Short mmCIF file of N, CA and C in Angstrom, two decimals:
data_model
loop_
_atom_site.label_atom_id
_atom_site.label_comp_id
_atom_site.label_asym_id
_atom_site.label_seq_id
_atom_site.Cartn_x
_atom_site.Cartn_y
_atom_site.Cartn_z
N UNK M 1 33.83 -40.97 -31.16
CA UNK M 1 32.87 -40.28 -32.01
C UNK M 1 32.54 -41.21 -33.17
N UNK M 2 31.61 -41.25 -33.53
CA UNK M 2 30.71 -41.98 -34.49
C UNK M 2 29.84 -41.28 -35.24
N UNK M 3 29.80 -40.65 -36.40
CA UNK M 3 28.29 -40.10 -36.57
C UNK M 3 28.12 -39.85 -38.04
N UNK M 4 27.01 -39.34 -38.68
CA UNK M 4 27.13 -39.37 -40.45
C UNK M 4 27.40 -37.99 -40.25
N UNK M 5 27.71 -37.55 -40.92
CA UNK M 5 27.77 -35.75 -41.09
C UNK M 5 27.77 -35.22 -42.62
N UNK M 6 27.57 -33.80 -43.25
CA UNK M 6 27.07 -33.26 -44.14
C UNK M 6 28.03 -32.53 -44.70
N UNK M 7 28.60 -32.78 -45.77
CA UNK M 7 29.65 -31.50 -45.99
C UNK M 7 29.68 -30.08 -46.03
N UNK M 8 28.00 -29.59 -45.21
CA UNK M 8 27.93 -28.53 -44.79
C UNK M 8 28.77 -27.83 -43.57
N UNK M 9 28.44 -29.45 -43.02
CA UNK M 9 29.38 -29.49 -41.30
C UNK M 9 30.41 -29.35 -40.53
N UNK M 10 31.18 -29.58 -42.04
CA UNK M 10 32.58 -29.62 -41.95
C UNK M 10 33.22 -29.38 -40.81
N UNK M 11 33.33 -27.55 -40.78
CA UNK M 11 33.97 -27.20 -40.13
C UNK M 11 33.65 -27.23 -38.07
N UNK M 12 31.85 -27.94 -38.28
CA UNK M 12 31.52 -28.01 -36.92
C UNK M 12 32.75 -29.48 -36.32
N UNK M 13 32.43 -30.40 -37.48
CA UNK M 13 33.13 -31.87 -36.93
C UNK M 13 34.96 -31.55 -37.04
N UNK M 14 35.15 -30.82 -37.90
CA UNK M 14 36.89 -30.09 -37.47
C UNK M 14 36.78 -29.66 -36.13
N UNK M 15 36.03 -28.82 -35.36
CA UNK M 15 36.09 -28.53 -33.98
C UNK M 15 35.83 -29.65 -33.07
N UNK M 16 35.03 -30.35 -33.47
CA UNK M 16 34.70 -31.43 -32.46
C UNK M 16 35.91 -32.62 -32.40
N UNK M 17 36.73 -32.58 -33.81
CA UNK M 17 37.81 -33.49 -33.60
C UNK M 17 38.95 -33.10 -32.97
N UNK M 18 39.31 -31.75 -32.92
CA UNK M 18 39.87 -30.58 -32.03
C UNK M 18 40.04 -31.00 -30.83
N UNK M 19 38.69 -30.86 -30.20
CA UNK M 19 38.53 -30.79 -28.66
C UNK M 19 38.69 -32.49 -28.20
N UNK M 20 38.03 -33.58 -29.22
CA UNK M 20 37.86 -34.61 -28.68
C UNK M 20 38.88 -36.15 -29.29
N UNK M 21 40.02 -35.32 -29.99
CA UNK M 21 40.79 -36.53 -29.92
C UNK M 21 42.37 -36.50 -29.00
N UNK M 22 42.10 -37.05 -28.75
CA UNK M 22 43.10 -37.70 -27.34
C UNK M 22 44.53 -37.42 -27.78
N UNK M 23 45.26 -36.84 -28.66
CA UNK M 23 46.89 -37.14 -29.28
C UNK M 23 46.26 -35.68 -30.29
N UNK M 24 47.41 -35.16 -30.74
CA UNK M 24 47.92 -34.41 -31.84
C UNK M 24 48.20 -35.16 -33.24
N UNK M 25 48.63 -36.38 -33.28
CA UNK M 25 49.10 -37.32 -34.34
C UNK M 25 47.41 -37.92 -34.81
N UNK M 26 47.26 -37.48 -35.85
CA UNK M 26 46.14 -38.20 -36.18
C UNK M 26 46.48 -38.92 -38.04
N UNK M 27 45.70 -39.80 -37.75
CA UNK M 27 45.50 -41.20 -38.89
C UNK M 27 44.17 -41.05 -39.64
N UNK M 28 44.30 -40.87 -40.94
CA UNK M 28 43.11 -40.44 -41.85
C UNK M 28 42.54 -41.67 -42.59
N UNK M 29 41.56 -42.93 -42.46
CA UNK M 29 42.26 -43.61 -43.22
C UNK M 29 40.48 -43.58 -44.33
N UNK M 30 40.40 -43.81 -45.29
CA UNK M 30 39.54 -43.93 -45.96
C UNK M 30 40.18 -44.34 -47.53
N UNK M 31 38.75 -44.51 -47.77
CA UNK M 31 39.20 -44.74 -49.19
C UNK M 31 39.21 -43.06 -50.33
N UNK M 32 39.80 -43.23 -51.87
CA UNK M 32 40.19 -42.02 -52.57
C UNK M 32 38.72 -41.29 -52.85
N UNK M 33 38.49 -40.17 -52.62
CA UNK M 33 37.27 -39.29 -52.61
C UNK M 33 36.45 -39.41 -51.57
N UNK M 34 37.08 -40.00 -50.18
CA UNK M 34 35.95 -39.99 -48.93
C UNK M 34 36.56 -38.43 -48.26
N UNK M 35 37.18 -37.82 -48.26
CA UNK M 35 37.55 -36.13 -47.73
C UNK M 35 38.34 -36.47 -46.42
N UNK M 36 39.29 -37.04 -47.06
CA UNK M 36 40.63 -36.82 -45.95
C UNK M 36 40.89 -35.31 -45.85
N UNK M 37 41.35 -35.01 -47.26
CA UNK M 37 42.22 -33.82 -47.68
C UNK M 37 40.87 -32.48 -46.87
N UNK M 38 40.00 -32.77 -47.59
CA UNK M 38 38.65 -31.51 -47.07
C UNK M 38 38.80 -31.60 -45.82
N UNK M 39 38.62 -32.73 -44.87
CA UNK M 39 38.84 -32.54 -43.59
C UNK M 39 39.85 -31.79 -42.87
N UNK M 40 41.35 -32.22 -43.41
CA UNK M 40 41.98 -31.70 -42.77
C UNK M 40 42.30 -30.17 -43.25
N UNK M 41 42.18 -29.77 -43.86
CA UNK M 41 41.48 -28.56 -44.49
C UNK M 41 41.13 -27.54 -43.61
N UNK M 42 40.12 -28.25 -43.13
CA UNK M 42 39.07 -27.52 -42.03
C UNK M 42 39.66 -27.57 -40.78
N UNK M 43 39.95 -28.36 -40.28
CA UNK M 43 41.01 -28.71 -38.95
C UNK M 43 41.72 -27.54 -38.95
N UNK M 44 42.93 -27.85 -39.91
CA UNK M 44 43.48 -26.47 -39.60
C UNK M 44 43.37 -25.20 -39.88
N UNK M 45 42.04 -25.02 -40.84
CA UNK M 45 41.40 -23.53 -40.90
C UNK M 45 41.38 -23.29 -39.17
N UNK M 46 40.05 -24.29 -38.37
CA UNK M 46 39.99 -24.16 -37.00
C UNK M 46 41.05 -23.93 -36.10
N UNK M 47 42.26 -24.02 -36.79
CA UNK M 47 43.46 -24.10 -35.82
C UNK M 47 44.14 -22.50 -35.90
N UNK M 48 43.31 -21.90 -37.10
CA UNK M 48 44.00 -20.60 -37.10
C UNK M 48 45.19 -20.87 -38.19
N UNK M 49 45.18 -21.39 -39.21
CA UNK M 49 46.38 -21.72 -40.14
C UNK M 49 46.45 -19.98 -41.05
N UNK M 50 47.45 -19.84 -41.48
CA UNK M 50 47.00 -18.36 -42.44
C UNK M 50 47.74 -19.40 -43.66
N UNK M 51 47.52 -18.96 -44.60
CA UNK M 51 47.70 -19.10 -46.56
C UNK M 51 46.72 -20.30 -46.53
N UNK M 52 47.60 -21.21 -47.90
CA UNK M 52 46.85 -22.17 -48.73
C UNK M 52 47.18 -22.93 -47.68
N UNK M 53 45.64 -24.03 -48.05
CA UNK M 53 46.20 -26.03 -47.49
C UNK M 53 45.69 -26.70 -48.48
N UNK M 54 46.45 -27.35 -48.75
CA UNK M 54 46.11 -28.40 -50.13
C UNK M 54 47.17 -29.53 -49.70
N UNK M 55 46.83 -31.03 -50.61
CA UNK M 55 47.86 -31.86 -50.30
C UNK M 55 48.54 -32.38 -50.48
N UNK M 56 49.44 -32.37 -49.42
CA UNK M 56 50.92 -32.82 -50.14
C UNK M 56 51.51 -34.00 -50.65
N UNK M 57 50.47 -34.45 -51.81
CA UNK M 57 50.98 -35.49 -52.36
C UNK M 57 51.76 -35.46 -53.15
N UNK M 58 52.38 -35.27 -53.89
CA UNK M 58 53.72 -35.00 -54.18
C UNK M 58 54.81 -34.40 -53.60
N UNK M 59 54.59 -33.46 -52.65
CA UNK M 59 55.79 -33.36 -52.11
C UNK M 59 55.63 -34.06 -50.79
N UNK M 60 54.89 -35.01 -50.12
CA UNK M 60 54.99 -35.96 -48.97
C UNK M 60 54.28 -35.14 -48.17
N UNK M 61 54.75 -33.80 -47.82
CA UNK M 61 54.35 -33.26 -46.34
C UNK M 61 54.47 -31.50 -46.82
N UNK M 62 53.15 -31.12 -46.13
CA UNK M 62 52.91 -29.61 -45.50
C UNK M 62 53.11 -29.12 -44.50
N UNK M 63 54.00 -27.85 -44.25
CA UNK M 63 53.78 -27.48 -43.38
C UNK M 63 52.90 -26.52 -42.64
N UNK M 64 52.29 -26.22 -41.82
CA UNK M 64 50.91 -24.98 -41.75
C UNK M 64 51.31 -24.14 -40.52
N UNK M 65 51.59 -22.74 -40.75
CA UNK M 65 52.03 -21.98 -39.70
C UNK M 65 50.58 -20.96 -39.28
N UNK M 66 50.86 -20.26 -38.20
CA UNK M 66 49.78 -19.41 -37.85
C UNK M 66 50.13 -17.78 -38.26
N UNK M 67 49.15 -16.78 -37.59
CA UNK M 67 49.65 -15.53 -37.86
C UNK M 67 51.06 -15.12 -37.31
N UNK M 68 51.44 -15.24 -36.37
CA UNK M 68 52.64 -15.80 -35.83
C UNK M 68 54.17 -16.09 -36.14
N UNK M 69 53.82 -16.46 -37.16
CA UNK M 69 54.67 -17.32 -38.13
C UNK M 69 55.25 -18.55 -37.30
N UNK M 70 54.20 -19.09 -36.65
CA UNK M 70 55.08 -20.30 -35.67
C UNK M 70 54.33 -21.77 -36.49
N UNK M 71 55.15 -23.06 -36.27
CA UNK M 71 54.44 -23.98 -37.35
C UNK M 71 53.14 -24.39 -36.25
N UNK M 72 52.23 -24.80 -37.08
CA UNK M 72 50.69 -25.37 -36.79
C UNK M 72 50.98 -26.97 -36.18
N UNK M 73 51.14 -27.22 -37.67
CA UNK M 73 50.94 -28.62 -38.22
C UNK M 73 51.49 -29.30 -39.31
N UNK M 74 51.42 -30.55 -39.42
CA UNK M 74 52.30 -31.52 -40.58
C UNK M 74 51.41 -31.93 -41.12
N UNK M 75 51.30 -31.98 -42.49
CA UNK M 75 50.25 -32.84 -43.18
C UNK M 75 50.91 -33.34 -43.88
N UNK M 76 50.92 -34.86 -43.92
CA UNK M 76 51.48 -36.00 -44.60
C UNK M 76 50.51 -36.85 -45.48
N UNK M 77 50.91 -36.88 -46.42
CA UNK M 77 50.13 -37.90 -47.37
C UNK M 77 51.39 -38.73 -48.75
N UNK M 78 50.73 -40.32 -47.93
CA UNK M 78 52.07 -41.23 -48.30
C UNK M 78 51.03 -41.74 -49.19
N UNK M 79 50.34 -41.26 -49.91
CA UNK M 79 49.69 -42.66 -51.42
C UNK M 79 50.74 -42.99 -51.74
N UNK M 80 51.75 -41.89 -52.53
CA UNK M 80 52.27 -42.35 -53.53
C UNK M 80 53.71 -42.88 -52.87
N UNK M 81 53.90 -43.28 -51.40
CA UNK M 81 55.16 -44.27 -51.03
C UNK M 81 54.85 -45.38 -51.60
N UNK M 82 56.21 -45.78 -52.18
CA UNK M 82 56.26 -47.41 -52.08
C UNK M 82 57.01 -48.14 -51.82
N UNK M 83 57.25 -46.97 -50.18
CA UNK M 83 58.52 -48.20 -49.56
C UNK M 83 57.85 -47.03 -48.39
N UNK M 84 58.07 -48.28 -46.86
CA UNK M 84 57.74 -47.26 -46.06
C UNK M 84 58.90 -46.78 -45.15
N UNK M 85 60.49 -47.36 -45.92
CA UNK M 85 61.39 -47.07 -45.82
C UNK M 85 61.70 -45.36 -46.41
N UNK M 86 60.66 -44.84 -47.23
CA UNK M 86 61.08 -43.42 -47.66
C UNK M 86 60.65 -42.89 -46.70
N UNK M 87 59.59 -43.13 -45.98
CA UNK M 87 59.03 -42.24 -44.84
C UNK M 87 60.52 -41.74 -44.02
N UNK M 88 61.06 -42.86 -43.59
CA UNK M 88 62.45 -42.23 -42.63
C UNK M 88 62.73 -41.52 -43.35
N UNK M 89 63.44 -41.65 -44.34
CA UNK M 89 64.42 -40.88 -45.14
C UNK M 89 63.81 -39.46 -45.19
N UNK M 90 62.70 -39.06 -45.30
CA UNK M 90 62.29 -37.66 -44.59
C UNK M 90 62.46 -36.90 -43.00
N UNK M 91 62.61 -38.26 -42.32
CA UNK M 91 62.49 -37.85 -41.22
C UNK M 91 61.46 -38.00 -40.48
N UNK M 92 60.20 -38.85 -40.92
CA UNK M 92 58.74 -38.79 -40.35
C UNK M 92 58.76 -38.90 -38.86
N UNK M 93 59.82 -39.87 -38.28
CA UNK M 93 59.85 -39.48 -36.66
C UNK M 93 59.88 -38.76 -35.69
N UNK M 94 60.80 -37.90 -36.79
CA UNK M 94 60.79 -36.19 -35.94
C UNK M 94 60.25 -35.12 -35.66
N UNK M 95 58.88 -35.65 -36.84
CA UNK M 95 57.63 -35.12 -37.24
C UNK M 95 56.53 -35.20 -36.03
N UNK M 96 56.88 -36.64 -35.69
CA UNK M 96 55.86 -37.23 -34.91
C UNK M 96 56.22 -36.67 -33.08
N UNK M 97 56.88 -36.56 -32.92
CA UNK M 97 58.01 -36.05 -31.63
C UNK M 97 58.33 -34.50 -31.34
N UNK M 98 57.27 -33.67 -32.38
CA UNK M 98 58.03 -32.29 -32.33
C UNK M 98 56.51 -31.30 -31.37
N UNK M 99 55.94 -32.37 -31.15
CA UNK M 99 54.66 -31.58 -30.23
C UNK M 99 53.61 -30.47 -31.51
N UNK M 100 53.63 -30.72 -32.21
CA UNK M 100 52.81 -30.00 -33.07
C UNK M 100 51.50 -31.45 -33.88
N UNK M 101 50.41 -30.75 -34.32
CA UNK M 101 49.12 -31.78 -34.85
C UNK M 101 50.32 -32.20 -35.73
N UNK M 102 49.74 -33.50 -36.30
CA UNK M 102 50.19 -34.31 -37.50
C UNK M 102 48.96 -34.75 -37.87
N UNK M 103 49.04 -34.72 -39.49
CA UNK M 103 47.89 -35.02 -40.16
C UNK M 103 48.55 -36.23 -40.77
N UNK M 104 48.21 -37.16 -41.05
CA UNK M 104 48.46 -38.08 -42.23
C UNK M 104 47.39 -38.62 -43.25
N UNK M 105 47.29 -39.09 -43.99
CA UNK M 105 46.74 -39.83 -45.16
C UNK M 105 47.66 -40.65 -45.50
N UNK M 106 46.77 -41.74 -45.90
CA UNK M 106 47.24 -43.10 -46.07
C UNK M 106 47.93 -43.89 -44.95
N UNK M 107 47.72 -43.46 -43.60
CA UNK M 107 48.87 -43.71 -43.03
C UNK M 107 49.12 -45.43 -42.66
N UNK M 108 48.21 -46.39 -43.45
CA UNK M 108 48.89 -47.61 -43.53
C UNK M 108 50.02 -48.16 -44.30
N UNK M 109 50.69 -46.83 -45.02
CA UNK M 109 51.83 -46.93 -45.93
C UNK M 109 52.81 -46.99 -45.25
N UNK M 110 52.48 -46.33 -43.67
CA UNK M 110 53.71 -46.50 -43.08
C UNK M 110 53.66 -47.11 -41.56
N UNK M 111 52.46 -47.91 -41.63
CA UNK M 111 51.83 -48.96 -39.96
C UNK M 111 53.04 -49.01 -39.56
N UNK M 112 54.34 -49.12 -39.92
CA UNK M 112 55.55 -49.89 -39.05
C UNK M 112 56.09 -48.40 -37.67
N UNK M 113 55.86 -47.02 -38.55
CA UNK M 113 56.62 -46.00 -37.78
C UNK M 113 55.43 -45.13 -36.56
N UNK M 114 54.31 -46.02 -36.98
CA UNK M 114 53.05 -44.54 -36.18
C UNK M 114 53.41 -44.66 -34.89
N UNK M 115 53.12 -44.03 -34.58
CA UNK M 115 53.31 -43.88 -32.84
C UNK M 115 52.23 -44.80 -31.92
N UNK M 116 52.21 -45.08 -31.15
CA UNK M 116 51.29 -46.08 -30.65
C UNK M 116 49.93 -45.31 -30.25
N UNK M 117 50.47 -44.44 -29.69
CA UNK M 117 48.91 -43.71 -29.29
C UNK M 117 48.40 -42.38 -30.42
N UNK M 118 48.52 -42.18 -31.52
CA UNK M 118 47.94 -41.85 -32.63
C UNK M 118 46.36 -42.54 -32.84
N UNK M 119 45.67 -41.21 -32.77
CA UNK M 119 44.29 -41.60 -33.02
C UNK M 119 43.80 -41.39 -34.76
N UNK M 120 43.21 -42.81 -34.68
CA UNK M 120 42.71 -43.16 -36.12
C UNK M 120 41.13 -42.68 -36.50
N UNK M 121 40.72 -42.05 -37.34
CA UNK M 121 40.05 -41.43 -37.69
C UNK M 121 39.67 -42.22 -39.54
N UNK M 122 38.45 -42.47 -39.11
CA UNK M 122 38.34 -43.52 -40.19
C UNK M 122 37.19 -42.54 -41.18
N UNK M 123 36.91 -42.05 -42.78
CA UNK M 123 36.35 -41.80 -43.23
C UNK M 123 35.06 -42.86 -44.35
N UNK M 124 34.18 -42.70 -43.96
CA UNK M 124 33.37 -43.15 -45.20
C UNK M 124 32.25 -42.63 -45.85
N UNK M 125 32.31 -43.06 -47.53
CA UNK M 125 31.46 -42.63 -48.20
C UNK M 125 29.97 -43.18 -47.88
N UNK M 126 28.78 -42.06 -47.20
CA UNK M 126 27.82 -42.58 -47.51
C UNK M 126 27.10 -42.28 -49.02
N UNK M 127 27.08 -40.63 -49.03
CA UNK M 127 26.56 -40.25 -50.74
C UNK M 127 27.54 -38.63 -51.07
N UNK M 128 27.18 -38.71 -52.07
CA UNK M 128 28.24 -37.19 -52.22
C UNK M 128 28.18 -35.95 -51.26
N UNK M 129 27.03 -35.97 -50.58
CA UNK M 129 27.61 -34.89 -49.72
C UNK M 129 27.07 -35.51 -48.07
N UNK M 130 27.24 -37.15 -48.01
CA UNK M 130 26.96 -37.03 -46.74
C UNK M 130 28.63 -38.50 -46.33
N UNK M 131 29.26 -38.21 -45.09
CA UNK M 131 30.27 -38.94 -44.81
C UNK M 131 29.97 -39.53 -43.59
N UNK M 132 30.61 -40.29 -43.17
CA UNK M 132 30.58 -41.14 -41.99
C UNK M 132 31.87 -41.16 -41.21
N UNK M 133 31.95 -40.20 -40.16
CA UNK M 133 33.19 -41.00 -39.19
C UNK M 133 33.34 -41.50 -38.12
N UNK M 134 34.32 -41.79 -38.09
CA UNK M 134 34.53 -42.35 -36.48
C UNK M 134 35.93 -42.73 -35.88
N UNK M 135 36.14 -41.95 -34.71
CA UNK M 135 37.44 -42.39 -34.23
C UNK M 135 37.53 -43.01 -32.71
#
């Protein structure tokens, strides 16, 4: 997928990344204010998430359950690592291995642990309300 989209769209290109990326483990990578966080947002609105999603930059990682109470998804956001030695020390492998979506941001903080077949999902700014992706 390749295409500009509208931050009206949001939640159409959350479904389309749904159906059309190949892995559960996905790689957010853009630069600060291209809508990692908004994206994944929407993803797991589409996924049926119930409460808040906001991100977990300070505490590393979210977890997102359904009505259910069963977990969704992981949302990881490593800006503020600066070792990608802390990633283990959470456990990020087990994260990656537990059959549930994984969200990340930043995830070149931690290139050494991703899984090989993790699909990268690249964001860019074209103007404030129009983005560019492609994975």
């Amino acid at each position: 997928m390749n295409r500009t989209f509208s931050t009206e769209e949001i939640q159409l290109i959350a479904e389309e990344i749904i159906k059309k990326a190949p892995t559960k483990t996905l790689c957010f990578y853009g630069e600060m204010g291209a809508g990692k966080t908004t994206l994944i947002k929407a993803i797991v609105k589409q996924l049926g998430c119930i409460g808040d999603t906001s991100s977990p930059t300070f505490g590393i990682v979210n977890e997102y359950q359904n009505t259910a109470n069963e977990t969704l998804a992981y949302h990881f956001d490593f800006y503020r690592l600066e070792d990608e030695m802390e990633a283990l020390d959470i456990g990020v492998e087990d994260y990656f291995y537990a059959n549930k979506w994984v969200f990340i941001e930043w995830p070149e903080k931690i290139s050494s642990f991703l899984p090989e077949d993790a699909t990268n999902i690249k964001l860019e700014v074209i103007s404030p309300t129009e983005r560019k992706i492609s994975f």
